[in-house]
mmCIF file of C-alpha atoms in Angstrom:
data_model
loop_
_atom_site.group_PDB
_atom_site.id
_atom_site.type_symbol
_atom_site.label_atom_id
_atom_site.label_comp_id
_atom_site.label_asym_id
_atom_site.label_seq_id
_atom_site.Cartn_x
_atom_site.Cartn_y
_atom_site.Cartn_z
ATOM 1 C CA UNK G 1 120.822 136.677 152.829
ATOM 2 C CA UNK G 2 123.747 137.584 155.107
ATOM 3 C CA UNK G 3 126.707 135.172 154.863
ATOM 4 C CA UNK G 4 128.563 136.416 157.963
ATOM 5 C CA UNK G 5 127.549 136.548 161.564
ATOM 6 C CA UNK G 6 126.472 139.756 163.246
ATOM 7 C CA UNK G 7 128.623 141.371 165.869
ATOM 8 C CA UNK G 8 127.401 141.003 169.424
ATOM 9 C CA UNK G 9 126.346 144.172 171.184
ATOM 10 C CA UNK G 10 126.050 144.728 174.936
ATOM 11 C CA UNK G 11 123.471 147.070 176.299
ATOM 12 C CA UNK G 12 123.495 148.630 179.777
ATOM 13 C CA UNK G 13 119.765 148.934 180.309
ATOM 14 C CA UNK G 14 117.061 149.202 182.920
ATOM 15 C CA UNK G 15 117.338 152.984 183.189
ATOM 16 C CA UNK G 16 114.376 152.681 182.898
ATOM 17 C CA UNK G 17 113.291 149.223 181.690
ATOM 18 C CA UNK G 18 110.434 151.016 179.985
ATOM 19 C CA UNK G 19 112.781 152.565 177.414
ATOM 20 C CA UNK G 20 115.086 149.498 177.349
ATOM 21 C CA UNK G 21 112.077 147.523 176.091
ATOM 22 C CA UNK G 22 111.801 150.038 173.267
ATOM 23 C CA UNK G 23 115.536 149.610 172.451
ATOM 24 C CA UNK G 24 115.053 145.839 172.281
ATOM 25 C CA UNK G 25 112.060 146.130 169.949
ATOM 26 C CA UNK G 26 113.528 148.802 167.688
ATOM 27 C CA UNK G 27 116.929 147.126 167.279
ATOM 28 C CA UNK G 28 115.228 143.779 166.444
ATOM 29 C CA UNK G 29 112.897 145.409 163.999
ATOM 30 C CA UNK G 30 115.920 147.036 162.352
ATOM 31 C CA UNK G 31 117.726 143.702 162.002
ATOM 32 C CA UNK G 32 114.621 142.020 160.573
ATOM 33 C CA UNK G 33 114.186 144.819 158.035
ATOM 34 C CA UNK G 34 117.863 144.428 156.937
ATOM 35 C CA UNK G 35 118.148 140.640 156.984
ATOM 36 C CA UNK G 36 114.569 139.442 156.680
ATOM 37 C CA UNK G 37 113.116 136.063 157.568
ATOM 38 C CA UNK G 38 113.545 134.979 161.164
ATOM 39 C CA UNK G 39 116.668 137.067 161.808
ATOM 40 C CA UNK G 40 116.964 138.968 165.100
ATOM 41 C CA UNK G 41 119.565 140.940 166.914
ATOM 42 C CA UNK G 42 122.674 139.424 168.663
ATOM 43 C CA UNK G 43 122.320 141.285 171.997
ATOM 44 C CA UNK G 44 123.488 140.963 175.539
ATOM 45 C CA UNK G 45 121.535 143.143 178.013
ATOM 46 C CA UNK G 46 122.528 143.870 181.599
ATOM 47 C CA UNK G 47 119.366 145.399 182.985
ATOM 48 C CA UNK G 48 120.228 147.223 186.258
ATOM 49 C CA UNK G 49 117.960 148.030 189.161
ATOM 50 C CA UNK G 50 117.002 151.680 188.505
ATOM 51 C CA UNK G 51 115.687 152.319 192.052
ATOM 52 C CA UNK G 52 119.053 152.746 193.774
ATOM 53 C CA UNK G 53 120.527 154.349 190.678
ATOM 54 C CA UNK G 54 117.854 157.002 190.652
ATOM 55 C CA UNK G 55 118.556 157.727 194.314
ATOM 56 C CA UNK G 56 122.244 158.141 193.641
ATOM 57 C CA UNK G 57 121.503 160.466 190.701
ATOM 58 C CA UNK G 58 119.336 162.687 192.821
ATOM 59 C CA UNK G 59 121.902 162.832 195.631
ATOM 60 C CA UNK G 60 124.835 163.450 193.260
ATOM 61 C CA UNK G 61 126.753 160.278 193.951
ATOM 62 C CA UNK G 62 128.247 160.125 190.483
ATOM 63 C CA UNK G 63 131.490 158.440 191.507
ATOM 64 C CA UNK G 64 129.560 155.463 192.839
ATOM 65 C CA UNK G 65 127.378 155.435 189.722
ATOM 66 C CA UNK G 66 130.476 155.489 187.601
ATOM 67 C CA UNK G 67 131.764 152.416 189.362
ATOM 68 C CA UNK G 68 128.444 150.653 188.826
ATOM 69 C CA UNK G 69 128.419 151.480 185.099
ATOM 70 C CA UNK G 70 132.065 150.369 184.710
ATOM 71 C CA UNK G 71 131.215 147.033 186.416
ATOM 72 C CA UNK G 72 128.262 146.612 184.035
ATOM 73 C CA UNK G 73 130.494 147.242 181.063
ATOM 74 C CA UNK G 74 132.991 144.668 182.319
ATOM 75 C CA UNK G 75 130.324 142.023 182.779
ATOM 76 C CA UNK G 76 129.060 142.614 179.227
ATOM 77 C CA UNK G 77 132.580 142.327 177.834
ATOM 78 C CA UNK G 78 133.201 139.120 179.783
ATOM 79 C CA UNK G 79 129.980 137.685 178.393
ATOM 80 C CA UNK G 80 131.127 138.250 174.843
ATOM 81 C CA UNK G 81 130.014 141.722 173.850
ATOM 82 C CA UNK G 82 132.078 143.253 171.013
ATOM 83 C CA UNK G 83 130.624 146.777 171.619
ATOM 84 C CA UNK G 84 128.601 148.498 174.245
ATOM 85 C CA UNK G 85 125.812 151.076 174.440
ATOM 86 C CA UNK G 86 124.250 152.765 177.453
ATOM 87 C CA UNK G 87 120.520 152.898 177.023
ATOM 88 C CA UNK G 88 120.083 156.206 178.793
ATOM 89 C CA UNK G 89 120.920 159.791 177.949
ATOM 90 C CA UNK G 90 121.598 160.831 181.569
ATOM 91 C CA UNK G 91 123.991 157.982 182.195
ATOM 92 C CA UNK G 92 126.182 159.140 179.322
ATOM 93 C CA UNK G 93 127.588 161.417 181.986
ATOM 94 C CA UNK G 94 129.516 158.174 182.925
ATOM 95 C CA UNK G 95 130.405 157.250 179.326
ATOM 96 C CA UNK G 96 134.062 157.714 180.093
ATOM 97 C CA UNK G 97 133.939 155.380 183.083
ATOM 98 C CA UNK G 98 132.551 152.568 180.907
ATOM 99 C CA UNK G 99 134.992 153.390 178.104
ATOM 100 C CA UNK G 100 137.955 153.257 180.503
ATOM 101 C CA UNK G 101 136.822 149.967 182.072
ATOM 102 C CA UNK G 102 136.608 148.042 178.820
ATOM 103 C CA UNK G 103 138.535 147.944 175.524
ATOM 104 C CA UNK G 104 135.387 147.846 173.510
ATOM 105 C CA UNK G 105 133.871 150.503 171.156
ATOM 106 C CA UNK G 106 130.956 152.415 172.724
ATOM 107 C CA UNK G 107 128.125 153.984 170.716
ATOM 108 C CA UNK G 108 127.501 157.471 172.068
ATOM 109 C CA UNK G 109 123.908 158.499 171.986
ATOM 110 C CA UNK G 110 124.667 162.239 171.493
ATOM 111 C CA UNK G 111 127.039 161.556 168.624
ATOM 112 C CA UNK G 112 124.402 159.486 166.792
ATOM 113 C CA UNK G 113 121.894 162.268 167.386
ATOM 114 C CA UNK G 114 124.278 164.911 166.098
ATOM 115 C CA UNK G 115 124.689 162.908 162.880
ATOM 116 C CA UNK G 116 120.904 162.825 162.406
ATOM 117 C CA UNK G 117 120.605 166.569 163.007
ATOM 118 C CA UNK G 118 123.382 167.297 160.575
ATOM 119 C CA UNK G 119 121.575 165.304 157.867
ATOM 120 C CA UNK G 120 118.773 167.881 158.144
ATOM 121 C CA UNK G 121 121.206 170.749 158.080
ATOM 122 C CA UNK G 122 119.862 172.270 161.326
ATOM 123 C CA UNK G 123 122.000 174.540 163.546
ATOM 124 C CA UNK G 124 119.722 175.647 166.385
ATOM 125 C CA UNK G 125 118.301 172.825 168.463
ATOM 126 C CA UNK G 126 116.124 172.483 171.560
ATOM 127 C CA UNK G 127 117.089 169.915 174.206
ATOM 128 C CA UNK G 128 114.689 168.182 176.596
ATOM 129 C CA UNK G 129 115.697 165.607 179.166
ATOM 130 C CA UNK G 130 116.451 165.241 182.825
ATOM 131 C CA UNK G 131 117.842 168.228 184.653
ATOM 132 C CA UNK G 132 121.246 166.669 184.377
ATOM 133 C CA UNK G 133 121.102 166.298 180.615
ATOM 134 C CA UNK G 134 119.592 169.754 180.023
ATOM 135 C CA UNK G 135 122.005 171.699 182.210
ATOM 136 C CA UNK G 136 125.289 169.825 182.535
ATOM 137 C CA UNK G 137 128.154 169.969 180.043
ATOM 138 C CA UNK G 138 128.562 166.153 179.537
ATOM 139 C CA UNK G 139 125.740 166.182 176.914
ATOM 140 C CA UNK G 140 125.065 169.793 175.979
ATOM 141 C CA UNK G 141 128.732 170.631 175.360
ATOM 142 C CA UNK G 142 129.044 167.746 172.946
ATOM 143 C CA UNK G 143 126.293 169.311 170.886
ATOM 144 C CA UNK G 144 127.931 172.757 171.089
ATOM 145 C CA UNK G 145 131.294 171.337 170.053
ATOM 146 C CA UNK G 146 129.602 169.928 166.977
ATOM 147 C CA UNK G 147 128.595 173.435 166.013
ATOM 148 C CA UNK G 148 125.022 173.406 167.252
ATOM 149 C CA UNK G 149 123.311 176.215 169.226
ATOM 150 C CA UNK G 150 121.394 174.604 172.074
ATOM 151 C CA UNK G 151 118.213 175.980 173.680
ATOM 152 C CA UNK G 152 116.771 174.523 176.858
ATOM 153 C CA UNK G 153 113.593 175.351 178.704
ATOM 154 C CA UNK G 154 113.290 177.984 181.487
ATOM 155 C CA UNK G 155 114.081 176.844 185.035
ATOM 156 C CA UNK G 156 110.503 176.111 186.120
ATOM 157 C CA UNK G 157 109.851 174.251 182.893
ATOM 158 C CA UNK G 158 113.023 172.187 183.320
ATOM 159 C CA UNK G 159 111.828 171.145 186.778
ATOM 160 C CA UNK G 160 108.488 169.931 185.475
ATOM 161 C CA UNK G 161 110.020 168.187 182.467
ATOM 162 C CA UNK G 162 112.302 166.349 184.855
ATOM 163 C CA UNK G 163 109.440 165.498 187.216
ATOM 164 C CA UNK G 164 107.287 164.004 184.453
ATOM 165 C CA UNK G 165 110.150 161.794 183.364
ATOM 166 C CA UNK G 166 110.995 160.472 186.803
ATOM 167 C CA UNK G 167 107.568 160.285 188.369
ATOM 168 C CA UNK G 168 105.506 159.324 185.393
ATOM 169 C CA UNK G 169 107.323 158.054 182.257
ATOM 170 C CA UNK G 170 109.839 155.870 184.147
ATOM 171 C CA UNK G 171 106.956 154.061 185.794
ATOM 172 C CA UNK G 172 104.857 153.704 182.658
ATOM 173 C CA UNK G 173 102.372 156.547 183.233
ATOM 174 C CA UNK G 174 101.490 158.493 180.139
ATOM 175 C CA UNK G 175 99.190 161.375 180.803
ATOM 176 C CA UNK G 176 97.525 163.631 178.281
ATOM 177 C CA UNK G 177 98.157 166.600 180.574
ATOM 178 C CA UNK G 178 101.875 165.832 180.563
ATOM 179 C CA UNK G 179 101.880 165.358 176.768
ATOM 180 C CA UNK G 180 100.290 168.787 176.406
ATOM 181 C CA UNK G 181 102.899 170.271 178.764
ATOM 182 C CA UNK G 182 105.743 168.965 176.671
ATOM 183 C CA UNK G 183 103.969 170.261 173.476
ATOM 184 C CA UNK G 184 103.674 173.723 175.063
ATOM 185 C CA UNK G 185 107.374 173.669 176.071
ATOM 186 C CA UNK G 186 108.472 172.564 172.583
ATOM 187 C CA UNK G 187 106.270 175.231 170.964
ATOM 188 C CA UNK G 188 107.854 177.906 173.207
ATOM 189 C CA UNK G 189 111.352 176.819 172.209
ATOM 190 C CA UNK G 190 110.286 176.855 168.587
ATOM 191 C CA UNK G 191 109.159 180.439 169.046
ATOM 192 C CA UNK G 192 112.639 181.179 170.328
ATOM 193 C CA UNK G 193 114.110 179.902 167.053
ATOM 194 C CA UNK G 194 114.682 176.178 167.685
ATOM 195 C CA UNK G 195 114.654 174.334 164.310
ATOM 196 C CA UNK G 196 114.280 170.904 165.895
ATOM 197 C CA UNK G 197 114.049 169.268 169.312
ATOM 198 C CA UNK G 198 116.052 166.495 170.836
ATOM 199 C CA UNK G 199 114.070 164.099 172.975
ATOM 200 C CA UNK G 200 117.114 163.733 175.181
ATOM 201 C CA UNK G 201 115.711 161.172 177.613
ATOM 202 C CA UNK G 202 115.002 157.704 176.363
ATOM 203 C CA UNK G 203 111.522 157.785 177.928
ATOM 204 C CA UNK G 204 110.268 161.012 176.281
ATOM 205 C CA UNK G 205 109.697 159.163 172.961
ATOM 206 C CA UNK G 206 107.131 156.992 174.780
ATOM 207 C CA UNK G 207 105.065 160.155 175.228
ATOM 208 C CA UNK G 208 105.944 162.543 172.337
ATOM 209 C CA UNK G 209 106.047 161.826 168.627
ATOM 210 C CA UNK G 210 106.568 163.882 165.563
ATOM 211 C CA UNK G 211 102.836 164.483 165.296
ATOM 212 C CA UNK G 212 102.993 166.420 168.560
ATOM 213 C CA UNK G 213 105.712 168.875 167.541
ATOM 214 C CA UNK G 214 105.737 171.938 165.251
ATOM 215 C CA UNK G 215 109.452 171.241 164.572
ATOM 216 C CA UNK G 216 111.419 168.157 163.668
ATOM 217 C CA UNK G 217 111.768 165.685 166.549
ATOM 218 C CA UNK G 218 114.948 163.731 167.207
ATOM 219 C CA UNK G 219 114.025 160.706 169.282
ATOM 220 C CA UNK G 220 117.293 159.623 170.801
ATOM 221 C CA UNK G 221 116.052 156.125 171.559
ATOM 222 C CA UNK G 222 115.210 155.408 167.953
ATOM 223 C CA UNK G 223 118.353 157.100 166.712
ATOM 224 C CA UNK G 224 120.622 155.272 169.116
ATOM 225 C CA UNK G 225 118.879 151.937 168.246
ATOM 226 C CA UNK G 226 119.499 152.600 164.530
ATOM 227 C CA UNK G 227 123.239 153.167 165.278
ATOM 228 C CA UNK G 228 123.136 149.838 167.131
ATOM 229 C CA UNK G 229 121.780 148.068 164.062
ATOM 230 C CA UNK G 230 124.587 149.630 161.978
ATOM 231 C CA UNK G 231 127.108 148.341 164.507
ATOM 232 C CA UNK G 232 125.634 144.798 164.565
ATOM 233 C CA UNK G 233 125.688 144.515 160.790
ATOM 234 C CA UNK G 234 129.049 146.225 160.142
ATOM 235 C CA UNK G 235 130.710 142.877 159.259
ATOM 236 C CA UNK G 236 127.675 141.388 157.458
ATOM 237 C CA UNK G 237 127.528 141.193 153.687
ATOM 238 C CA UNK G 238 123.980 142.330 152.873
#
């Protein structure tokens, strides 16, 4: 039985709420597994409206998005959060905006994923996600700086991977045809030498599991949520 209180973690969520729901469940399952009984996670969630955020993403209005994320971080700090996480891979492009707006520790999704990959001693990794995550340096370069070789799908495949995320997964549609498309993309990257695949969008894990992949799967939602559990319990005597 823990004899100290958990830390309080703030989550910037709603991008999409489908995956934020998974975060809430996985984090609470992790706390229950560690503490037992009726224990649950000490969380504050600011769930944003993803509609306008998605529009700003697609039109490249990242400065405005950075201000929105910074405001969310400030709200969570004012509400009593002792740390913050952004429940979205793509919005880690604005990690620095949230970090600068608060004086709280932030749990970076890519750093947690890198740690999980290193445990398996892999060096060549495939990355799936939105177009932004797959092609821009804010995420991919972090993996490269950690010593990983990163493979991404071909241009036409990237477009379809992105479309499935935004048009299907983010609105709760899970099609067998789309699952098969992802499996085919992962298999192609494995043939190119990928030793594992990062599900680098928090919705992809709603569609793809380890059973669907010929190589190890790194579900960033589950990995990030596990890091959240560690943060929450850092001061707790287990």
